[in-house]
Short mmCIF file of C-alpha atoms in Angstrom, two decimals:
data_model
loop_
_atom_site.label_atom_id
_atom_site.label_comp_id
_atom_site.label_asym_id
_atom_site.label_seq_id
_atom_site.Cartn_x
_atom_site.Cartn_y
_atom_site.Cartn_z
CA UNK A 1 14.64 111.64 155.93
CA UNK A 2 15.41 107.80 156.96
CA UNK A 3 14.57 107.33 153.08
CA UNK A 4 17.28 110.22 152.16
CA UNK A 5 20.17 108.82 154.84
CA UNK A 6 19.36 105.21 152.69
CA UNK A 7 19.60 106.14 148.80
CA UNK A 8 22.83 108.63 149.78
CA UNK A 9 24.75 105.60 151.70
CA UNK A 10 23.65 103.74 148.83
CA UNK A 11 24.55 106.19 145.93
CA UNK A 12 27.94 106.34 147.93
CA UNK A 13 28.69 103.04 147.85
CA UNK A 14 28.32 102.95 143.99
CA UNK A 15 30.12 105.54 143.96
CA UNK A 16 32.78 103.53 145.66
CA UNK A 17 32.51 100.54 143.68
CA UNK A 18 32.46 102.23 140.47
CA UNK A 19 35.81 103.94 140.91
CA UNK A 20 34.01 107.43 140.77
CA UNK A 21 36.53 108.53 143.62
CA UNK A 22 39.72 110.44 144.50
CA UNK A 23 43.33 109.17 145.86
CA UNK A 24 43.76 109.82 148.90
CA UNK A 25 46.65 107.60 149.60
CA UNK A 26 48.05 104.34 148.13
CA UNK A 27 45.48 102.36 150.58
CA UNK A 28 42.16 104.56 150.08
CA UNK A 29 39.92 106.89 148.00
CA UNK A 30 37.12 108.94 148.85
CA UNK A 31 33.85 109.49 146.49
CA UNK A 32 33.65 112.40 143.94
CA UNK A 33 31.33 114.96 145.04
CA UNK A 34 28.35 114.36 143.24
CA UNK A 35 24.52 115.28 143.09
CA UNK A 36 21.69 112.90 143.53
CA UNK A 37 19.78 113.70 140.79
CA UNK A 38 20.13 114.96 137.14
CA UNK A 39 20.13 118.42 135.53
CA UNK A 40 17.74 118.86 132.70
CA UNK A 41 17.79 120.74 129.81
CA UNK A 42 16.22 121.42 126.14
CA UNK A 43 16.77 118.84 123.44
CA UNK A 44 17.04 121.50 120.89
CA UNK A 45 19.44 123.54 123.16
CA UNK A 46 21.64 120.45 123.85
CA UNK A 47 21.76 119.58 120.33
CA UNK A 48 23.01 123.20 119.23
CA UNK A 49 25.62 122.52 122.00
CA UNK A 50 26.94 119.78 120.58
CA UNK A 51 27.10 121.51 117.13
CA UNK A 52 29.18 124.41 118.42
CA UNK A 53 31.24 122.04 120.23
CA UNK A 54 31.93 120.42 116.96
CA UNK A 55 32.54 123.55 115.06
CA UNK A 56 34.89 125.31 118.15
CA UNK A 57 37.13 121.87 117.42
CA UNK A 58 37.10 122.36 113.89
CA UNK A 59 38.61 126.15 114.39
CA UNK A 60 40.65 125.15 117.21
CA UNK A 61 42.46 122.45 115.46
CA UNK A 62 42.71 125.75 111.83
CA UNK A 63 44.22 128.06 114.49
CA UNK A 64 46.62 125.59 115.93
CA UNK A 65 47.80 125.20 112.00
CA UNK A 66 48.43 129.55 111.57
CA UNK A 67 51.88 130.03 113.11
CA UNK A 68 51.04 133.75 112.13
CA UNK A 69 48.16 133.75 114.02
CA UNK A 70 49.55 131.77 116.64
CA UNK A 71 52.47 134.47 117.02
CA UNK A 72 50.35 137.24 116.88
CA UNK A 73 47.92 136.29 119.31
CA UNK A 74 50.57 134.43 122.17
CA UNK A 75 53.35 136.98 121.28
CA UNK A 76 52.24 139.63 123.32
CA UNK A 77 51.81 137.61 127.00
CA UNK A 78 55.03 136.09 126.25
CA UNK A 79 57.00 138.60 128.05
CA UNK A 80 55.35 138.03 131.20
CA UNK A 81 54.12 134.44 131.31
CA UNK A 82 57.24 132.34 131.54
CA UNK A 83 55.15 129.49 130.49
CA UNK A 84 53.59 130.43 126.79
CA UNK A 85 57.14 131.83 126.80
CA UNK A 86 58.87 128.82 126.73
CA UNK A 87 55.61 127.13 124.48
CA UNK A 88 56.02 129.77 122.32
CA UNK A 89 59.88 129.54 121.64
CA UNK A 90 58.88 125.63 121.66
CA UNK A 91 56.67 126.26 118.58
CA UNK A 92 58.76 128.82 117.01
CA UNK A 93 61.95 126.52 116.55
CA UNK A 94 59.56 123.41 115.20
CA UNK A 95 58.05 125.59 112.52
CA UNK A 96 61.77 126.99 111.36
CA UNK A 97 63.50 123.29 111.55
CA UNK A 98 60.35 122.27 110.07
CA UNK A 99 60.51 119.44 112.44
CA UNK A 100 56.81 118.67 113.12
CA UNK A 101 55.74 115.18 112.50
CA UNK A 102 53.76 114.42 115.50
CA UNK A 103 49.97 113.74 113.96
CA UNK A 104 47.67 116.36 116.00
CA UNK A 105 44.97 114.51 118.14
CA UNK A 106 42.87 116.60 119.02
CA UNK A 107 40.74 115.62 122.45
CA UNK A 108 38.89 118.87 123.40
CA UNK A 109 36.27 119.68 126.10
CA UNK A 110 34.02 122.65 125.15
CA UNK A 111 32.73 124.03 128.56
CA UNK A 112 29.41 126.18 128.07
CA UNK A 113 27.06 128.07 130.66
CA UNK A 114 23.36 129.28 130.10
CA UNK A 115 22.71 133.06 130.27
CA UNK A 116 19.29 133.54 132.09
CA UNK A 117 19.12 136.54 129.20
CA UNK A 118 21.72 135.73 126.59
CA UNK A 119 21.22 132.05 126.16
CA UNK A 120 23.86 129.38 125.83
CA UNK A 121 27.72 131.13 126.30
CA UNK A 122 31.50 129.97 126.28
CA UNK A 123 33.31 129.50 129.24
CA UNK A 124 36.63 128.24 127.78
CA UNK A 125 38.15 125.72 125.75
CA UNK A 126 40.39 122.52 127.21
CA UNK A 127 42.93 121.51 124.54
CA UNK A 128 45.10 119.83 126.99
CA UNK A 129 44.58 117.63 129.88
CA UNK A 130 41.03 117.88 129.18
CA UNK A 131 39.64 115.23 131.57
CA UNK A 132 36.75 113.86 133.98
CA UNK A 133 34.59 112.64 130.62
CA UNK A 134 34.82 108.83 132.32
CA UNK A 135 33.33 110.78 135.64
CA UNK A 136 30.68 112.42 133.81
CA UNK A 137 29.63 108.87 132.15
CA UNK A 138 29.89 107.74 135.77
CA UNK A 139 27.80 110.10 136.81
CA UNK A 140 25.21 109.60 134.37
CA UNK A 141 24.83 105.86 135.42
CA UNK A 142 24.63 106.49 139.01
CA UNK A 143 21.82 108.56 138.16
CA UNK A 144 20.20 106.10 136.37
CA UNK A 145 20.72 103.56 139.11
CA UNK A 146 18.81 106.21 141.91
CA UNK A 147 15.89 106.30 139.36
CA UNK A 148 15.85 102.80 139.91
CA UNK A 149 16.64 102.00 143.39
CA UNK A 150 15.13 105.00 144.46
CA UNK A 151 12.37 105.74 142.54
CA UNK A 152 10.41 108.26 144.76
CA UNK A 153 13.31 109.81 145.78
CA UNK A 154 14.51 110.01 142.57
CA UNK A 155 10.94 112.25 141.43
CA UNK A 156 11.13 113.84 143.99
CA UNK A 157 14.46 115.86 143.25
CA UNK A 158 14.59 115.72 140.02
CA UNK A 159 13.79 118.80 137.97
CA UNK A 160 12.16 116.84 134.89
CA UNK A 161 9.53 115.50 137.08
CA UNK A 162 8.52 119.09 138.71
CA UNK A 163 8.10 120.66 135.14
CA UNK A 164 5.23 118.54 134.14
CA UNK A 165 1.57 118.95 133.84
CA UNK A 166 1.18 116.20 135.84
CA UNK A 167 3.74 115.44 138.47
CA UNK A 168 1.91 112.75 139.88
CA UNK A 169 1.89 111.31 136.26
CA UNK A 170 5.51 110.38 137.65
CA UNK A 171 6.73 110.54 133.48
CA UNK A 172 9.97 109.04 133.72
CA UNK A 173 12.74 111.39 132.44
CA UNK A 174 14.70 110.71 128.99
CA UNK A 175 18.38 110.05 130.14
CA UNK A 176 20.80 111.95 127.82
CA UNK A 177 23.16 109.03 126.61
CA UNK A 178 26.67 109.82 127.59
CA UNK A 179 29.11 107.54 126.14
CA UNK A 180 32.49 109.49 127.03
CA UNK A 181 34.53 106.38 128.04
CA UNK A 182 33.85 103.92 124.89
CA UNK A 183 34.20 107.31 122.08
CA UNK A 184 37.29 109.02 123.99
CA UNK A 185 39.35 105.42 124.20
CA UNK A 186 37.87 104.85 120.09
CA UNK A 187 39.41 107.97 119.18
CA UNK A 188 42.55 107.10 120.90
CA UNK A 189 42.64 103.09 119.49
CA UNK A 190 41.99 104.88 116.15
CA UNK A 191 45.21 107.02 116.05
CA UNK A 192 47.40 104.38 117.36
CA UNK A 193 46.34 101.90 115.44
CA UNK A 194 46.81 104.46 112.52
CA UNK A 195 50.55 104.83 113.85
CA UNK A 196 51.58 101.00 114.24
CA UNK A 197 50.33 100.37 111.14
CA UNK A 198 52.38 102.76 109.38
CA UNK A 199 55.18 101.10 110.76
CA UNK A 200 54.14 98.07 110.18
CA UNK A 201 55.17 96.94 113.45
CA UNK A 202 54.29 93.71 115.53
CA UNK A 203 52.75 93.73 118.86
CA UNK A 204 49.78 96.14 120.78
CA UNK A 205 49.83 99.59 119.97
CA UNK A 206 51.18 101.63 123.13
CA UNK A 207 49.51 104.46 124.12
CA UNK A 208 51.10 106.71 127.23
CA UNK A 209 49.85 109.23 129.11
CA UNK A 210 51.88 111.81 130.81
CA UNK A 211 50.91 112.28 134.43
CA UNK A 212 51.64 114.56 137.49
CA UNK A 213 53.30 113.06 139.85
CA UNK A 214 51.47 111.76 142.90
CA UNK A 215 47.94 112.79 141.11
CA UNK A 216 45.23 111.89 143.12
CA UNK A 217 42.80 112.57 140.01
CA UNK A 218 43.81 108.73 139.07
CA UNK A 219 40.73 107.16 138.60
CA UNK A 220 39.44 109.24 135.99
CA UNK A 221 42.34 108.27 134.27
CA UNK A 222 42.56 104.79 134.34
CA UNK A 223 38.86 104.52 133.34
CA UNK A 224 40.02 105.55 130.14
CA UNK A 225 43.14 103.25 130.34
CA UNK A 226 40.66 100.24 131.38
CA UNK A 227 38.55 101.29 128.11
CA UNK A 228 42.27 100.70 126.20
CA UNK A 229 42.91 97.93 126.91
CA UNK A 230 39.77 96.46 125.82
CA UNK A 231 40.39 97.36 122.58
CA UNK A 232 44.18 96.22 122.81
CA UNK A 233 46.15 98.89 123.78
CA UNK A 234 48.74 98.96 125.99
CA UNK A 235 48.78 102.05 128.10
CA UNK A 236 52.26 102.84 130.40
CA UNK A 237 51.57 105.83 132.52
CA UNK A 238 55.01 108.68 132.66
CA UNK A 239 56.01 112.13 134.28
CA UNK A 240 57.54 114.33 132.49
CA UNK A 241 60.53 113.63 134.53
CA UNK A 242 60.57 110.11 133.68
CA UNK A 243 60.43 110.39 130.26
CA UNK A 244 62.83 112.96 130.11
CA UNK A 245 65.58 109.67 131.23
CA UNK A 246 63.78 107.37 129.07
CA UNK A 247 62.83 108.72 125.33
CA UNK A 248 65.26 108.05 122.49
CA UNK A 249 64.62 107.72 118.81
CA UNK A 250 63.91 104.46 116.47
CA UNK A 251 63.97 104.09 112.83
CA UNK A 252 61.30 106.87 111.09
CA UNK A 253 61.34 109.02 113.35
CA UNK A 254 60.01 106.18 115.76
CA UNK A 255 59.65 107.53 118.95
CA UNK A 256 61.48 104.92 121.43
CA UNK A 257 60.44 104.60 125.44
CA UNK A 258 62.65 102.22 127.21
CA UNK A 259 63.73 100.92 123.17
CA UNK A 260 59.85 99.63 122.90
CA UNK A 261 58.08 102.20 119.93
CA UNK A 262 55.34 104.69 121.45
CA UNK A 263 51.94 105.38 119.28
CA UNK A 264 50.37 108.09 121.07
CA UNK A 265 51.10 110.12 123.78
CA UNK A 266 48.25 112.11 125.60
CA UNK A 267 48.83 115.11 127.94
CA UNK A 268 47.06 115.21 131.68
CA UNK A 269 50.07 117.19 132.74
CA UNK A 270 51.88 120.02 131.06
CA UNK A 271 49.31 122.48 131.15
CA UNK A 272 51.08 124.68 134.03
CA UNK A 273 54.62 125.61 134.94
CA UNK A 274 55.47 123.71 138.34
CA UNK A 275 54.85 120.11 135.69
CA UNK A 276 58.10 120.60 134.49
CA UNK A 277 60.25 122.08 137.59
CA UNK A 278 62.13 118.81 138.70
CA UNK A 279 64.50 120.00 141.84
CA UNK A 280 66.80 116.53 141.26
CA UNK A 281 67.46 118.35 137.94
CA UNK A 282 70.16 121.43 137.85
CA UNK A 283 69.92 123.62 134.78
CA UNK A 284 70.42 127.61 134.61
CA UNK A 285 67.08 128.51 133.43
CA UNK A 286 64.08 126.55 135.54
CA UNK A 287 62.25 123.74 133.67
CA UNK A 288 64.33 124.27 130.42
CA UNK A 289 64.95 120.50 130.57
CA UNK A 290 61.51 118.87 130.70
CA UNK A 291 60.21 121.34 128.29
CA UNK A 292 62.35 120.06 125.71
CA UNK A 293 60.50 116.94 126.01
CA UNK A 294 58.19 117.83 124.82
CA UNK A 295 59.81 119.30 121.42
CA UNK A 296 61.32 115.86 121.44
CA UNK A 297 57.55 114.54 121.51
CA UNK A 298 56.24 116.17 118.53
CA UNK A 299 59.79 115.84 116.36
CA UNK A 300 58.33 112.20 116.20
CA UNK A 301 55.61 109.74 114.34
CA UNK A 302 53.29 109.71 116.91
CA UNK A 303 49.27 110.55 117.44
CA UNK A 304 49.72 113.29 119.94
CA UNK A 305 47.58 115.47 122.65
CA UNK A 306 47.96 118.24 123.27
CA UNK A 307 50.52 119.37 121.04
CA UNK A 308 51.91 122.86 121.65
CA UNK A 309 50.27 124.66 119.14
CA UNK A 310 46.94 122.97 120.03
CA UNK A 311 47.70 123.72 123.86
CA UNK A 312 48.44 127.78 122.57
CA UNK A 313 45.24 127.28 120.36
CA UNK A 314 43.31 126.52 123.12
CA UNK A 315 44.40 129.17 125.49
CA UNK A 316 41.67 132.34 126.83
CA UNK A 317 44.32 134.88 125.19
CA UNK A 318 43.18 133.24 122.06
CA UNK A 319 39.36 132.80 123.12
CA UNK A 320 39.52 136.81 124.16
CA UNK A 321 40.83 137.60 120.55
CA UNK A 322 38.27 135.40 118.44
CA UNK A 323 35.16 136.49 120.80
CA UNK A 324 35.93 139.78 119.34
CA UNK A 325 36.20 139.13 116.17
CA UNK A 326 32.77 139.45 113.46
CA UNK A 327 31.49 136.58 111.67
CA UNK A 328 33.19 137.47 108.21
CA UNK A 329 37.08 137.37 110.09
CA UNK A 330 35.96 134.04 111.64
CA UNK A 331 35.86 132.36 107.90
CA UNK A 332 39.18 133.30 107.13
CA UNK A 333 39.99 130.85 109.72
CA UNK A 334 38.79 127.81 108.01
CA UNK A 335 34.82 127.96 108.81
CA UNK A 336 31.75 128.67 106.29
CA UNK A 337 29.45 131.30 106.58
CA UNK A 338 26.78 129.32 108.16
CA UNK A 339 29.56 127.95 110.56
CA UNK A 340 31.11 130.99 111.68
CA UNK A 341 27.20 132.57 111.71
CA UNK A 342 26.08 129.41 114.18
CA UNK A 343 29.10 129.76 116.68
CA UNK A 344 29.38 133.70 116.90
CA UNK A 345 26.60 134.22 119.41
CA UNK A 346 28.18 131.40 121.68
CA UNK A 347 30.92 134.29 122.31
CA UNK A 348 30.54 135.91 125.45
CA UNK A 349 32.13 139.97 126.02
CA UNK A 350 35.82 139.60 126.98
CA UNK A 351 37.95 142.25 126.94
CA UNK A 352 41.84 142.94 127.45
CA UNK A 353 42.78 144.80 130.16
CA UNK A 354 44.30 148.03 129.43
CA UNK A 355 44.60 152.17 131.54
CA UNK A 356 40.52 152.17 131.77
CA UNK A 357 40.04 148.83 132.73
CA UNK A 358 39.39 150.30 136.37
CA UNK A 359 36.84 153.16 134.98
CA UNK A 360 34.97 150.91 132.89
CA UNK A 361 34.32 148.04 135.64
CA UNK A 362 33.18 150.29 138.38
CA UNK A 363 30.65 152.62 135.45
CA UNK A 364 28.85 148.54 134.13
CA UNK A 365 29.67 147.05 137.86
CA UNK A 366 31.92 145.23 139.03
CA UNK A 367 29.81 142.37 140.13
CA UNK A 368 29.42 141.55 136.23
CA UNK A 369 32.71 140.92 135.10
CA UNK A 370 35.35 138.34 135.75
CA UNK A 371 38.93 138.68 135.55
CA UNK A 372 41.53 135.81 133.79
CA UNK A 373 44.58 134.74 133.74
CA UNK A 374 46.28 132.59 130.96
CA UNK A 375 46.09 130.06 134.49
CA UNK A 376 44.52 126.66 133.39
CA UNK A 377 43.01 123.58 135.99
CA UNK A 378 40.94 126.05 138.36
CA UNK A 379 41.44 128.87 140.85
CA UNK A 380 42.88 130.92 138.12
CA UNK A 381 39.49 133.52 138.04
CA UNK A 382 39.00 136.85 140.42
CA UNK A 383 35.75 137.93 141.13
CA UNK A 384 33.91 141.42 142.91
CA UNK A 385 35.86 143.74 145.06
CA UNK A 386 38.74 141.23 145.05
CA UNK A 387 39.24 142.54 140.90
CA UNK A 388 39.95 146.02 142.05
CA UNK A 389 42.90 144.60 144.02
CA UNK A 390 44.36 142.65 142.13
CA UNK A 391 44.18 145.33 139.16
CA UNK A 392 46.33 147.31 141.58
CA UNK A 393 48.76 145.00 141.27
CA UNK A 394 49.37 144.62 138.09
CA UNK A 395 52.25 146.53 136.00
CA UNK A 396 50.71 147.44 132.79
CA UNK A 397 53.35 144.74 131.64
CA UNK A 398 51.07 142.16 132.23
CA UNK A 399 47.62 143.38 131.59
CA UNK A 400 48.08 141.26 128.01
CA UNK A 401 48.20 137.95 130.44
CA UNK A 402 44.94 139.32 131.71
CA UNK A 403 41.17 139.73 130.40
CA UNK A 404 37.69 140.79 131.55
CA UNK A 405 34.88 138.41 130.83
CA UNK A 406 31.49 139.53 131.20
CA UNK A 407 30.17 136.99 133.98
CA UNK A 408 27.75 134.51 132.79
CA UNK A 409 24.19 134.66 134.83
CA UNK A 410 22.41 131.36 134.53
CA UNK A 411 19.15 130.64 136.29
CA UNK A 412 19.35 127.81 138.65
CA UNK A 413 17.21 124.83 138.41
CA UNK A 414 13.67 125.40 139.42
CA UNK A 415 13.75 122.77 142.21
CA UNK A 416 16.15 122.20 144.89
CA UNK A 417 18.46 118.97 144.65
CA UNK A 418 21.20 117.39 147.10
CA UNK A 419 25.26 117.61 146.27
CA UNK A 420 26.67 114.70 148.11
CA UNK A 421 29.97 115.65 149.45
CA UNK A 422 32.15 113.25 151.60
CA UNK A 423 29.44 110.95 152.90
CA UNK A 424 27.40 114.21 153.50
CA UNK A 425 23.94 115.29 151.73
CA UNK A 426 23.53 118.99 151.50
CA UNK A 427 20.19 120.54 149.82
CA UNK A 428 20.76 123.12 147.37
CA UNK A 429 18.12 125.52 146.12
CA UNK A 430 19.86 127.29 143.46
CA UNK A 431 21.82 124.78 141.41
CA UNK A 432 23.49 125.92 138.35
CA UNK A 433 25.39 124.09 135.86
CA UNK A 434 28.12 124.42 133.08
CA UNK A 435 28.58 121.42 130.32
CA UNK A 436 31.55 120.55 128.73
CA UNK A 437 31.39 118.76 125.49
CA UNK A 438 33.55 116.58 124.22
CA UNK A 439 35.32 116.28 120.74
CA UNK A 440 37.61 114.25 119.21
CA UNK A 441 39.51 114.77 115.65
CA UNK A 442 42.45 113.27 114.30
CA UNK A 443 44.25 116.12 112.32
CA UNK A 444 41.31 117.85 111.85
CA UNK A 445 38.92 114.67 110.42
CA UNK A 446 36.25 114.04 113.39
CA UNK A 447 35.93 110.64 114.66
CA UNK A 448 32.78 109.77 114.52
CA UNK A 449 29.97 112.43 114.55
CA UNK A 450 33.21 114.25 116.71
CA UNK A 451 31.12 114.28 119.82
CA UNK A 452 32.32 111.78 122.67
CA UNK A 453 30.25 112.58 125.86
CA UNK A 454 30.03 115.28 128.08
CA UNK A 455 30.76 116.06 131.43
CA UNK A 456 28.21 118.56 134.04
CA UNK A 457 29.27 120.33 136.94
CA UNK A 458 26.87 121.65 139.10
CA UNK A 459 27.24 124.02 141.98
CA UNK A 460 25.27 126.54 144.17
CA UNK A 461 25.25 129.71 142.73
CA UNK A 462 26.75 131.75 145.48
CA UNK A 463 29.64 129.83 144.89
CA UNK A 464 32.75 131.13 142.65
CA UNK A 465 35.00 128.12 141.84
CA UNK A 466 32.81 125.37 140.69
CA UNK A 467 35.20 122.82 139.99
CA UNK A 468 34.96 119.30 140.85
CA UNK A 469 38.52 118.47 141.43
CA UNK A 470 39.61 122.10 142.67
CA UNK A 471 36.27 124.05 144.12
CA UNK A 472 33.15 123.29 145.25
CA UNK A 473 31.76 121.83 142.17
CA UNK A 474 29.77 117.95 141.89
CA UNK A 475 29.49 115.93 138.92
CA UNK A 476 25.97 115.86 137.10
CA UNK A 477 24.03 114.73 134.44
CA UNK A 478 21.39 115.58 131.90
CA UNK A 479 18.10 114.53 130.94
CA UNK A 480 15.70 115.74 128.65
CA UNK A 481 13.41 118.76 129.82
#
């Protein structure tokens, strides 16, 4: 165990020095929960990932360009959901003025689970504040500095090793290259460099991102901000609040922040309704004022994400309505046979709520469905007994805000592994995982291949919220089973 109490105070300490942490005040950080060694997975299955994550961003960015389909599908949780309410309305009034000119940048992370049965499924899409890529880079290179430092230990927990012929072989494990930081900041240098050249205007593009106020999620951020301004961007970091005061408009439609001209503006707030209540601000109807900022946002020249319709795109009313859709409905949306062929079967079964919602749980068990809000950045999902109850407490009103997903049962890795979790090592025999993949398009043309890293979470399996930031989730990464 001495051997374990070394390579975690080590792993710790990169962890530490390699900004991999939380803000926990202006004076100190603590360490992302992490594990000490890699998931592993198929190269084939990784690879048709990656695919569907490409294709998902493809319809994603079609859907956010249907105001019919965008009405259709949001129109009916409106009344109930003050937030895609006030989107919607948002949305609405740009398509009649026909005062979009914001350039849609589309940053996307495409979270998937393996079914023990089913194979590879959907959790959800992230068209807005989609974030921790630079932590799941992160993560990959601390794992690669264990293998190194730590070599026994390393073999010892690692999946890859205990699936060989051989173990004693000791075959080192293929790393999956995750380059998250350098593509996400290339897409984002890309679209702002499109911008300031358009204008033909002097000086470093400026890039902002809109924040939360006293975030403590920082360092996931700035990574990316760091990665910026290597490639000369400036980056200026803004609540919603404070550019409320501060936006005006230039020459072009040149969107103005303090009189200096903004490129591209990118979203890590915005995605829930308490980002735009500001109590210093009196109004009639509550956060009326900052969401008019961002209407003001897209009415000018700028490489934006997430723009309203991509953030209504993006949302699991949407996901419910296209998992139910067949292949042949999904091609009127943009995709080609083969396209809409390869991503059907990544749909899981989601259903919307309606009088029989209650029968039909407890006849296929309740213990394989999860229930969903509209709710985005964790703790937004009801599981078991605790659906039941909150089913009685819904008017049927709101059952359109709500929908049943069959639960996703993945088998957990085949050897146990350590989460590292404020200082602490814990073992964990029954690690499962979910990957996000990211994308990145620029009104619909893919940077790149599209794909810019991913990001693993990993969790025991008797646990319900498995996020990093708001559960009991640890970063990961993959290598190569």
């Amino acid at each position: 165990m001495k051997n374990v109490e070394i390579a975690v105070t080590d792993s710790v300490e990169w962890a530490l020095a390699h900004s991999l942490v939380f803000k926990q005040s202006n004076a100190s950080s603590l360490h992302c929960p992490f594990t000490l060694t890699p998931s592993s997975i198929d190269k084939v299955r990784f690879e048709a990932l990656q695919q569907a994550a490409r294709l998902f961003g493809q319809l994603l960015h079609a859907i956010s360009k249907d105001d019919d389909f965008i009405q259709h599908a949001i129109a009916p949780i409106a009344d109930t959901d003050p937030l895609f309410s006030a989107l919607l309305t948002l949305h609405n009034k740009l398509s009649l003025t026909q005062s979009r000119r914001a350039t849609p940048l589309l940053i996307m992370r495409t979270d998937f689970m393996d079914d023990q049965q089913l194979g590879p499924k959907l959790i959800e899409f992230n068209g807005i504040a989609a974030g921790m890529g630079p932590f799941g880079q992160r993560a990959s290179e601390l794992h690669r500095y264990i293998a190194a430092q730590h070599a026994d230990l390393f073999q010892t927990y690692t999946e890859h090793h205990h699936s060989q012929c051989q173990p004693s072989a000791q075959i080192p494990p293929e790393f999956i290259a995750n380059d998250a930081i350098e593509k996400l900041a290339d897409g984002i240098a890309k679209s702002a460099r499109m911008i300031k050249q358009k204008h033909k205007d002097a000086g470093k593009p400026t890039f902002v991102m809109v924040v939360q106020a006293h975030e403590d999620n920082v360092y996931d951020q700035h990574l990316l901000e760091y990665a910026l301004h290597a490639k000369g961007i400036r980056t200026l970091r803004k609540t919603f609040t404070e550019l409320h005061g501060q936006l005006s408009t230039g020459d072009n439609h040149r969107l103005l922040l303090n009189d200096e001209p903004i490129d591209v503006v990118y979203l890590r707030a915005g995605y829930q309704q308490c980002d735009y209540y500001d109590k210093t601000i009196i109004e009639k109807y509550c956060c009326k004022t900052l969401m008019s900022v961002r209407m003001m946002l897209e009415q000018h020249d700028i490489a934006m994400n997430a723009t309203i319709a991509q953030q209504l795109a993006s949302s699991k009313r949407v996901q419910m309505l296209l998992s139910n859709l067949p292949a042949q409905a999904l091609m009127k949306l943009g995709l080609t046979e083969q396209e809409a062929l390869t991503i059907k079967p990544f749909f899981g079964e989601m259903l919307p709520l309606h009088a029989d919602s209650m029968a039909h749980l407890m006849t296929t068990g309740l213990d394989n469905w999860v229930l969903k809000n509209q709710g985005e950045g964790g703790g937004h999902c009801v599981f078991g007994e605790d659906i039941v109850t909150k089913l009685r407490t819904l008017d049927e009103v709101e059952y359109e805000s709500w929908s049943l997903m069959r639960k996703i049962m993945p088998l957990p890795r085949s050897h146990p592994t350590m989460i590292i979790r404020n200082g602490e090592a814990s073992m964990i025999g029954d690690m499962i995982s979910e990957i996000g993949i990211f994308t990145v398009n620029i009104d619909g043309v893919a940077i790149d291949d599209a794909v810019a890293g991913y990001l693993v979470r990993s969790k025991p399996a008797n646990v319900m919220e498995g996020g990093v930031h708001s559960g009991q989730g640890a970063v990961d990464s993959l290598v190569y089973r």
